Structures are given as C-alpha cells and as structure tokens.
C-alpha cells in the first residue's frame, strides 16, 4: 500500500513541476512578446538633409536609424565632391536622439562650425559640414 502511495505522490509532484515550468515559460514568452511590441512601436523621427552650397541641391528625408554620408555611391546620402571622403560621417538614432560622428574623414566633419571628434547630438536646424559641403539638418518632431 505504501508503494502505491509513494508512486502517486511522485506522479503528482512530477505533474506539479511540469505545470510550474509550463507557467514560467508562458510568462517569459508573454513578456518577450510585450517588449518586442514596444520596440516595434517606437518611431524614429524623420531626418531631412539638404545641401546648401552645391549646384544641384539635394534634399532627402530618411526614416532609418543610420545614415552614412560620403562620396561612395552606396552611401545613404552620396555627395559627389572631392573634399568629401568615401565614408565621411554617420548620423545614427539611438537613446531617443540623433547623433553624428566623423568616420575618420580626411577633411573633417563640422557641426555648426565646430569640428567633431566624438559622437555628438544633432538638433533641428543644425548645419553639418563635410569637407566643403554644407548640409542643413531638419528633424521631424514626434507627437
């Protein structure tokens, strides 16, 4: 009789353990799904770049989290000017702000006429200079 009772208790404990593991995995899955939904719902504010001192003014809006400016045709914002490096500067959106960083360009990257050495926050209306090309930055406000 005690052997049957021990077997039943073992089976009940195994079922309780499996139930607990199932509940824990379901809770983790539900939290991950919620977090993924929050990340997807974050909107990147559109950034518009426009050249101000070239013959063919380029105006382009971006909704991506990273923009590479350079002379290379595969750059996000290609500029055909000999003072601009192939991969000159990068604009990236993180920590809910737009940042600009120089990609070790030959002629430097300047934000509002100050040379940037490290990643720097960019605001709407700032002027970015890559080599001898001036770029005006406009950032859409998120409501």
mmCIF file of C-alpha atoms in Angstrom:
data_model
loop_
_atom_site.group_PDB
_atom_site.id
_atom_site.type_symbol
_atom_site.label_atom_id
_atom_site.label_comp_id
_atom_site.label_asym_id
_atom_site.label_seq_id
_atom_site.Cartn_x
_atom_site.Cartn_y
_atom_site.Cartn_z
ATOM 1 C CA UNK A 1 0.000 0.000 0.000
ATOM 2 C CA UNK A 2 2.796 2.471 0.796
ATOM 3 C CA UNK A 3 4.474 1.712 -2.556
ATOM 4 C CA UNK A 4 1.347 2.771 -4.439
ATOM 5 C CA UNK A 5 1.033 5.917 -2.295
ATOM 6 C CA UNK A 6 4.670 6.879 -2.999
ATOM 7 C CA UNK A 7 4.130 6.300 -6.746
ATOM 8 C CA UNK A 8 1.032 8.503 -6.762
ATOM 9 C CA UNK A 9 2.885 11.242 -4.847
ATOM 10 C CA UNK A 10 5.791 11.079 -7.300
ATOM 11 C CA UNK A 11 3.429 11.395 -10.262
ATOM 12 C CA UNK A 12 1.635 14.353 -8.614
ATOM 13 C CA UNK A 13 4.972 16.065 -7.899
ATOM 14 C CA UNK A 14 6.121 15.497 -11.496
ATOM 15 C CA UNK A 15 2.847 16.974 -12.811
ATOM 16 C CA UNK A 16 3.167 19.960 -10.441
ATOM 17 C CA UNK A 17 6.747 20.542 -11.589
ATOM 18 C CA UNK A 18 5.759 20.341 -15.268
ATOM 19 C CA UNK A 19 2.848 22.720 -14.625
ATOM 20 C CA UNK A 20 5.173 25.209 -12.930
ATOM 21 C CA UNK A 21 7.721 25.021 -15.778
ATOM 22 C CA UNK A 22 4.944 25.491 -18.347
ATOM 23 C CA UNK A 23 3.607 28.518 -16.465
ATOM 24 C CA UNK A 24 7.129 30.028 -16.168
ATOM 25 C CA UNK A 25 7.843 29.556 -19.900
ATOM 26 C CA UNK A 26 4.462 31.048 -20.831
ATOM 27 C CA UNK A 27 5.131 34.093 -18.621
ATOM 28 C CA UNK A 28 8.571 34.632 -20.165
ATOM 29 C CA UNK A 29 7.160 34.281 -23.696
ATOM 30 C CA UNK A 30 4.358 36.774 -22.940
ATOM 31 C CA UNK A 31 6.836 39.330 -21.528
ATOM 32 C CA UNK A 32 9.146 38.968 -24.544
ATOM 33 C CA UNK A 33 6.213 39.488 -26.900
ATOM 34 C CA UNK A 34 5.187 42.624 -24.997
ATOM 35 C CA UNK A 35 8.727 44.024 -25.093
ATOM 36 C CA UNK A 36 9.038 43.283 -28.802
ATOM 37 C CA UNK A 37 5.793 45.163 -29.420
ATOM 38 C CA UNK A 38 7.106 48.161 -27.507
ATOM 39 C CA UNK A 39 10.336 48.196 -29.514
ATOM 40 C CA UNK A 40 8.466 47.995 -32.809
ATOM 41 C CA UNK A 41 6.109 50.793 -31.821
ATOM 42 C CA UNK A 42 8.977 53.247 -31.196
ATOM 43 C CA UNK A 43 9.113 55.616 -34.080
ATOM 44 C CA UNK A 44 12.280 57.132 -35.445
ATOM 45 C CA UNK A 45 11.747 60.815 -36.226
ATOM 46 C CA UNK A 46 12.378 61.589 -39.882
ATOM 47 C CA UNK A 47 15.613 63.436 -40.577
ATOM 48 C CA UNK A 48 15.897 65.606 -43.687
ATOM 49 C CA UNK A 49 19.271 66.529 -45.168
ATOM 50 C CA UNK A 50 19.695 69.247 -47.746
ATOM 51 C CA UNK A 51 22.838 70.654 -49.320
ATOM 52 C CA UNK A 52 23.109 74.425 -49.383
ATOM 53 C CA UNK A 53 26.218 75.176 -51.411
ATOM 54 C CA UNK A 54 26.198 72.752 -54.348
ATOM 55 C CA UNK A 55 24.915 73.419 -57.853
ATOM 56 C CA UNK A 56 22.431 70.549 -57.634
ATOM 57 C CA UNK A 57 20.843 70.922 -54.197
ATOM 58 C CA UNK A 58 19.907 67.520 -52.822
ATOM 59 C CA UNK A 59 17.016 67.239 -50.377
ATOM 60 C CA UNK A 60 16.297 63.824 -48.926
ATOM 61 C CA UNK A 61 14.296 62.572 -45.925
ATOM 62 C CA UNK A 62 15.285 59.444 -44.002
ATOM 63 C CA UNK A 63 13.296 57.176 -41.665
ATOM 64 C CA UNK A 64 16.113 54.736 -40.962
ATOM 65 C CA UNK A 65 18.176 54.580 -37.761
ATOM 66 C CA UNK A 66 21.501 55.052 -39.574
ATOM 67 C CA UNK A 67 22.578 57.339 -42.411
ATOM 68 C CA UNK A 68 26.057 57.279 -43.931
ATOM 69 C CA UNK A 69 27.202 60.406 -45.757
ATOM 70 C CA UNK A 70 30.022 60.066 -48.248
ATOM 71 C CA UNK A 71 31.301 60.135 -51.795
ATOM 72 C CA UNK A 72 30.688 56.398 -52.263
ATOM 73 C CA UNK A 73 27.645 55.619 -54.431
ATOM 74 C CA UNK A 74 26.480 53.055 -51.857
ATOM 75 C CA UNK A 75 26.278 55.705 -49.113
ATOM 76 C CA UNK A 76 22.831 56.568 -47.817
ATOM 77 C CA UNK A 77 23.424 60.186 -48.842
ATOM 78 C CA UNK A 78 26.036 60.248 -51.641
ATOM 79 C CA UNK A 79 27.774 63.573 -52.331
ATOM 80 C CA UNK A 80 29.901 63.936 -55.439
ATOM 81 C CA UNK A 81 32.568 66.348 -54.189
ATOM 82 C CA UNK A 82 36.315 65.758 -53.985
ATOM 83 C CA UNK A 83 36.512 67.179 -50.423
ATOM 84 C CA UNK A 84 34.130 64.501 -49.105
ATOM 85 C CA UNK A 85 35.589 61.116 -48.120
ATOM 86 C CA UNK A 86 34.089 57.838 -49.347
ATOM 87 C CA UNK A 87 32.518 57.233 -45.930
ATOM 88 C CA UNK A 88 32.685 60.673 -44.360
ATOM 89 C CA UNK A 89 30.167 60.826 -41.494
ATOM 90 C CA UNK A 90 27.390 58.797 -39.909
ATOM 91 C CA UNK A 91 24.114 60.015 -38.451
ATOM 92 C CA UNK A 92 22.508 57.471 -36.128
ATOM 93 C CA UNK A 93 19.406 57.460 -33.957
ATOM 94 C CA UNK A 94 19.748 55.952 -30.510
ATOM 95 C CA UNK A 95 18.879 56.934 -26.940
ATOM 96 C CA UNK A 96 15.972 58.861 -28.498
ATOM 97 C CA UNK A 97 18.318 61.385 -30.164
ATOM 98 C CA UNK A 98 20.092 61.827 -33.472
ATOM 99 C CA UNK A 99 23.893 61.660 -33.223
ATOM 100 C CA UNK A 100 26.616 62.497 -35.747
ATOM 101 C CA UNK A 101 30.108 61.056 -35.802
ATOM 102 C CA UNK A 102 33.059 61.517 -38.105
ATOM 103 C CA UNK A 103 34.227 58.318 -39.826
ATOM 104 C CA UNK A 104 37.922 59.312 -39.859
ATOM 105 C CA UNK A 105 37.453 61.571 -42.861
ATOM 106 C CA UNK A 106 40.347 63.418 -44.431
ATOM 107 C CA UNK A 107 38.870 66.925 -44.328
ATOM 108 C CA UNK A 108 36.865 66.569 -41.104
ATOM 109 C CA UNK A 109 33.239 66.893 -40.107
ATOM 110 C CA UNK A 110 31.992 70.115 -38.541
ATOM 111 C CA UNK A 111 28.758 70.736 -36.645
ATOM 112 C CA UNK A 112 27.846 74.422 -36.529
ATOM 113 C CA UNK A 113 31.480 75.251 -37.470
ATOM 114 C CA UNK A 114 32.945 73.212 -34.576
ATOM 115 C CA UNK A 115 34.975 70.151 -35.568
ATOM 116 C CA UNK A 116 33.557 66.992 -34.045
ATOM 117 C CA UNK A 117 35.912 64.448 -32.513
ATOM 118 C CA UNK A 118 33.363 62.146 -30.856
ATOM 119 C CA UNK A 119 29.705 61.314 -31.409
ATOM 120 C CA UNK A 120 27.673 64.489 -30.889
ATOM 121 C CA UNK A 121 23.939 65.120 -30.534
ATOM 122 C CA UNK A 122 22.309 66.833 -33.523
ATOM 123 C CA UNK A 123 19.339 69.201 -33.235
ATOM 124 C CA UNK A 124 16.886 70.504 -35.819
ATOM 125 C CA UNK A 125 18.334 73.470 -37.691
ATOM 126 C CA UNK A 126 21.972 72.474 -37.158
ATOM 127 C CA UNK A 127 24.417 72.833 -40.016
ATOM 128 C CA UNK A 128 26.760 69.976 -40.786
ATOM 129 C CA UNK A 129 29.836 70.467 -42.965
ATOM 130 C CA UNK A 130 31.529 67.513 -44.613
ATOM 131 C CA UNK A 131 34.685 68.736 -46.296
ATOM 132 C CA UNK A 132 33.491 71.850 -48.139
ATOM 133 C CA UNK A 133 29.842 70.757 -48.473
ATOM 134 C CA UNK A 134 27.281 72.321 -46.123
ATOM 135 C CA UNK A 135 24.261 70.279 -45.081
ATOM 136 C CA UNK A 136 21.184 71.620 -43.342
ATOM 137 C CA UNK A 137 19.524 69.220 -40.862
ATOM 138 C CA UNK A 138 15.801 69.175 -40.138
ATOM 139 C CA UNK A 139 14.266 66.694 -37.701
ATOM 140 C CA UNK A 140 10.569 65.872 -37.595
ATOM 141 C CA UNK A 141 9.023 66.211 -34.159
ATOM 142 C CA UNK A 142 7.218 63.151 -32.806
ATOM 143 C CA UNK A 143 3.804 63.863 -31.374
#
